[in-house]
């Protein structure tokens, strides 16, 4: 080690090892909808633009996935689902360690009361089905910090 070096040889080796570690997995979108076709269609549309997706058929499944999969960076959820609907899913996320997670609602059956409740839960946006895929893709990429 010369007099001008700031780092020791051990520090330099540690820094080199860190710099060569593989990148973290890309942030994924969790699509929650009890309609299998709707889930798969949204997933395929986003995947065509390089957005990695996971899907859940219920709010309960989504909550379990959010606890175990830190790579989920955004949730897209339907409102009307079984036991744990979209609004309840969002409420539970907002009360969890993932409270700041961006969430987009996509629904075919919503009223003004639902939209107001969703906005009070700090959702990114509330889109009605059939979804404007260009708008949805723009929102997803913005929230994940991807190039628009």
mmCIF file of C-alpha atoms in Angstrom:
data_model
loop_
_atom_site.group_PDB
_atom_site.id
_atom_site.type_symbol
_atom_site.label_atom_id
_atom_site.label_comp_id
_atom_site.label_asym_id
_atom_site.label_seq_id
_atom_site.Cartn_x
_atom_site.Cartn_y
_atom_site.Cartn_z
ATOM 1 C CA UNK A 1 0.000 0.000 0.000
ATOM 2 C CA UNK A 2 1.492 3.325 -1.041
ATOM 3 C CA UNK A 3 1.313 6.523 0.985
ATOM 4 C CA UNK A 4 -1.274 7.934 -1.431
ATOM 5 C CA UNK A 5 -3.765 5.067 -1.183
ATOM 6 C CA UNK A 6 -6.871 5.754 0.855
ATOM 7 C CA UNK A 7 -8.029 2.136 0.955
ATOM 8 C CA UNK A 8 -6.144 -0.800 2.409
ATOM 9 C CA UNK A 9 -5.663 -3.913 0.271
ATOM 10 C CA UNK A 10 -8.433 -5.688 2.245
ATOM 11 C CA UNK A 11 -10.835 -2.760 1.717
ATOM 12 C CA UNK A 12 -9.974 -2.655 -1.990
ATOM 13 C CA UNK A 13 -10.705 -6.408 -2.317
ATOM 14 C CA UNK A 14 -14.020 -6.041 -0.464
ATOM 15 C CA UNK A 15 -15.029 -3.128 -2.686
ATOM 16 C CA UNK A 16 -14.106 -5.095 -5.786
ATOM 17 C CA UNK A 17 -16.213 -8.066 -4.632
ATOM 18 C CA UNK A 18 -19.222 -5.827 -4.008
ATOM 19 C CA UNK A 19 -18.870 -4.158 -7.400
ATOM 20 C CA UNK A 20 -18.922 -7.550 -9.139
ATOM 21 C CA UNK A 21 -22.047 -8.886 -7.425
ATOM 22 C CA UNK A 22 -24.929 -9.443 -9.831
ATOM 23 C CA UNK A 23 -27.579 -6.770 -9.996
ATOM 24 C CA UNK A 24 -30.607 -7.109 -7.762
ATOM 25 C CA UNK A 25 -33.616 -8.709 -9.450
ATOM 26 C CA UNK A 26 -35.768 -6.210 -11.314
ATOM 27 C CA UNK A 27 -38.766 -4.904 -9.463
ATOM 28 C CA UNK A 28 -41.856 -6.900 -10.244
ATOM 29 C CA UNK A 29 -45.488 -5.963 -10.580
ATOM 30 C CA UNK A 30 -48.010 -8.023 -8.633
ATOM 31 C CA UNK A 31 -51.304 -8.273 -10.523
ATOM 32 C CA UNK A 32 -54.232 -9.214 -8.264
ATOM 33 C CA UNK A 33 -57.521 -10.221 -9.881
ATOM 34 C CA UNK A 34 -59.865 -13.148 -9.358
ATOM 35 C CA UNK A 35 -60.464 -13.223 -13.134
ATOM 36 C CA UNK A 36 -57.715 -15.459 -14.537
ATOM 37 C CA UNK A 37 -58.021 -14.080 -18.081
ATOM 38 C CA UNK A 38 -57.752 -10.469 -16.875
ATOM 39 C CA UNK A 39 -54.659 -11.307 -14.777
ATOM 40 C CA UNK A 40 -52.912 -13.102 -17.599
ATOM 41 C CA UNK A 41 -53.761 -10.457 -20.196
ATOM 42 C CA UNK A 42 -52.368 -7.624 -18.058
ATOM 43 C CA UNK A 43 -49.270 -9.678 -17.285
ATOM 44 C CA UNK A 44 -48.659 -10.385 -20.982
ATOM 45 C CA UNK A 45 -49.202 -6.751 -21.991
ATOM 46 C CA UNK A 46 -46.695 -5.522 -19.389
ATOM 47 C CA UNK A 47 -44.206 -8.312 -20.185
ATOM 48 C CA UNK A 48 -44.119 -7.206 -23.840
ATOM 49 C CA UNK A 49 -42.600 -3.954 -22.578
ATOM 50 C CA UNK A 50 -40.068 -5.633 -20.302
ATOM 51 C CA UNK A 51 -42.049 -5.379 -17.066
ATOM 52 C CA UNK A 52 -41.716 -8.520 -14.926
ATOM 53 C CA UNK A 53 -44.998 -9.624 -13.365
ATOM 54 C CA UNK A 54 -46.351 -12.032 -10.779
ATOM 55 C CA UNK A 55 -50.025 -12.771 -10.336
ATOM 56 C CA UNK A 56 -52.363 -13.566 -7.472
ATOM 57 C CA UNK A 57 -55.960 -14.784 -7.712
ATOM 58 C CA UNK A 58 -57.021 -13.274 -4.381
ATOM 59 C CA UNK A 59 -56.265 -10.569 -1.856
ATOM 60 C CA UNK A 60 -55.198 -13.224 0.654
ATOM 61 C CA UNK A 61 -52.631 -14.677 -1.745
ATOM 62 C CA UNK A 62 -51.378 -11.185 -2.595
ATOM 63 C CA UNK A 63 -50.807 -10.352 1.086
ATOM 64 C CA UNK A 64 -48.778 -13.557 1.560
ATOM 65 C CA UNK A 65 -46.704 -12.792 -1.535
ATOM 66 C CA UNK A 66 -46.009 -9.249 -0.328
ATOM 67 C CA UNK A 67 -44.630 -10.669 2.936
ATOM 68 C CA UNK A 68 -42.250 -13.079 1.209
ATOM 69 C CA UNK A 69 -41.266 -11.392 -2.066
ATOM 70 C CA UNK A 70 -39.382 -8.127 -1.535
ATOM 71 C CA UNK A 71 -38.889 -7.714 -5.300
ATOM 72 C CA UNK A 72 -42.545 -6.644 -5.685
ATOM 73 C CA UNK A 73 -42.371 -2.921 -6.350
ATOM 74 C CA UNK A 74 -45.944 -2.204 -7.458
ATOM 75 C CA UNK A 75 -49.404 -3.744 -7.102
ATOM 76 C CA UNK A 76 -52.188 -3.607 -9.674
ATOM 77 C CA UNK A 77 -55.430 -4.818 -8.145
ATOM 78 C CA UNK A 78 -59.057 -5.305 -9.051
ATOM 79 C CA UNK A 79 -61.656 -4.093 -6.551
ATOM 80 C CA UNK A 80 -64.259 -6.844 -6.579
ATOM 81 C CA UNK A 81 -62.775 -10.106 -5.368
ATOM 82 C CA UNK A 82 -63.677 -12.772 -2.806
ATOM 83 C CA UNK A 83 -63.043 -12.501 0.921
ATOM 84 C CA UNK A 84 -60.346 -9.800 0.723
ATOM 85 C CA UNK A 85 -61.356 -7.298 -1.970
ATOM 86 C CA UNK A 86 -59.159 -4.629 -3.510
ATOM 87 C CA UNK A 87 -59.914 -1.899 -0.967
ATOM 88 C CA UNK A 88 -59.305 -4.257 1.959
ATOM 89 C CA UNK A 89 -56.053 -5.426 0.350
ATOM 90 C CA UNK A 90 -54.911 -1.808 0.038
ATOM 91 C CA UNK A 91 -55.891 -1.037 3.652
ATOM 92 C CA UNK A 92 -53.857 -3.994 4.900
ATOM 93 C CA UNK A 93 -50.855 -3.037 2.770
ATOM 94 C CA UNK A 94 -51.032 0.545 4.091
ATOM 95 C CA UNK A 95 -50.922 -0.808 7.673
ATOM 96 C CA UNK A 96 -47.940 -3.090 6.958
ATOM 97 C CA UNK A 97 -44.198 -2.614 6.540
ATOM 98 C CA UNK A 98 -44.932 -2.190 2.792
ATOM 99 C CA UNK A 99 -47.138 0.865 3.452
ATOM 100 C CA UNK A 100 -45.396 3.036 0.845
ATOM 101 C CA UNK A 101 -45.884 0.491 -1.957
ATOM 102 C CA UNK A 102 -47.450 2.097 -5.048
ATOM 103 C CA UNK A 103 -50.830 0.592 -5.949
ATOM 104 C CA UNK A 104 -52.947 0.998 -9.083
ATOM 105 C CA UNK A 105 -56.595 -0.061 -9.134
ATOM 106 C CA UNK A 106 -58.049 -1.525 -12.310
ATOM 107 C CA UNK A 107 -61.759 -2.223 -12.055
ATOM 108 C CA UNK A 108 -64.711 -2.906 -14.294
ATOM 109 C CA UNK A 109 -67.257 -2.294 -11.566
ATOM 110 C CA UNK A 110 -66.709 0.757 -9.425
ATOM 111 C CA UNK A 111 -68.749 3.621 -8.130
ATOM 112 C CA UNK A 112 -67.807 7.091 -6.936
ATOM 113 C CA UNK A 113 -67.701 5.911 -3.310
ATOM 114 C CA UNK A 114 -65.070 3.277 -4.222
ATOM 115 C CA UNK A 115 -62.982 5.807 -6.136
ATOM 116 C CA UNK A 116 -63.027 8.238 -3.203
ATOM 117 C CA UNK A 117 -62.118 5.461 -0.739
ATOM 118 C CA UNK A 118 -59.240 4.413 -3.004
ATOM 119 C CA UNK A 119 -57.889 7.945 -3.254
ATOM 120 C CA UNK A 120 -57.973 8.246 0.547
ATOM 121 C CA UNK A 121 -55.745 5.141 0.598
ATOM 122 C CA UNK A 122 -53.174 6.929 -1.589
ATOM 123 C CA UNK A 123 -53.408 4.843 -4.730
ATOM 124 C CA UNK A 124 -51.450 5.957 -7.788
ATOM 125 C CA UNK A 125 -54.492 5.846 -10.048
ATOM 126 C CA UNK A 126 -57.914 4.275 -10.546
ATOM 127 C CA UNK A 127 -58.420 2.892 -14.060
ATOM 128 C CA UNK A 128 -61.655 1.491 -15.407
ATOM 129 C CA UNK A 129 -61.822 -1.646 -17.550
ATOM 130 C CA UNK A 130 -61.322 -1.971 -20.435
ATOM 131 C CA UNK A 131 -57.928 -0.584 -19.489
ATOM 132 C CA UNK A 132 -56.096 2.034 -21.517
ATOM 133 C CA UNK A 133 -52.906 -0.043 -21.796
ATOM 134 C CA UNK A 134 -50.750 2.917 -22.905
ATOM 135 C CA UNK A 135 -51.748 4.875 -19.791
ATOM 136 C CA UNK A 136 -51.275 1.833 -17.542
ATOM 137 C CA UNK A 137 -47.836 1.100 -18.978
ATOM 138 C CA UNK A 138 -46.801 4.732 -18.479
ATOM 139 C CA UNK A 139 -47.913 4.650 -14.832
ATOM 140 C CA UNK A 140 -46.157 1.327 -14.179
ATOM 141 C CA UNK A 141 -42.878 2.460 -15.730
ATOM 142 C CA UNK A 142 -42.973 5.773 -13.853
ATOM 143 C CA UNK A 143 -43.621 4.082 -10.501
ATOM 144 C CA UNK A 144 -40.877 1.478 -11.048
ATOM 145 C CA UNK A 145 -38.381 4.099 -12.224
ATOM 146 C CA UNK A 146 -38.090 2.537 -15.685
ATOM 147 C CA UNK A 147 -37.530 4.522 -18.858
ATOM 148 C CA UNK A 148 -40.919 5.713 -20.178
#
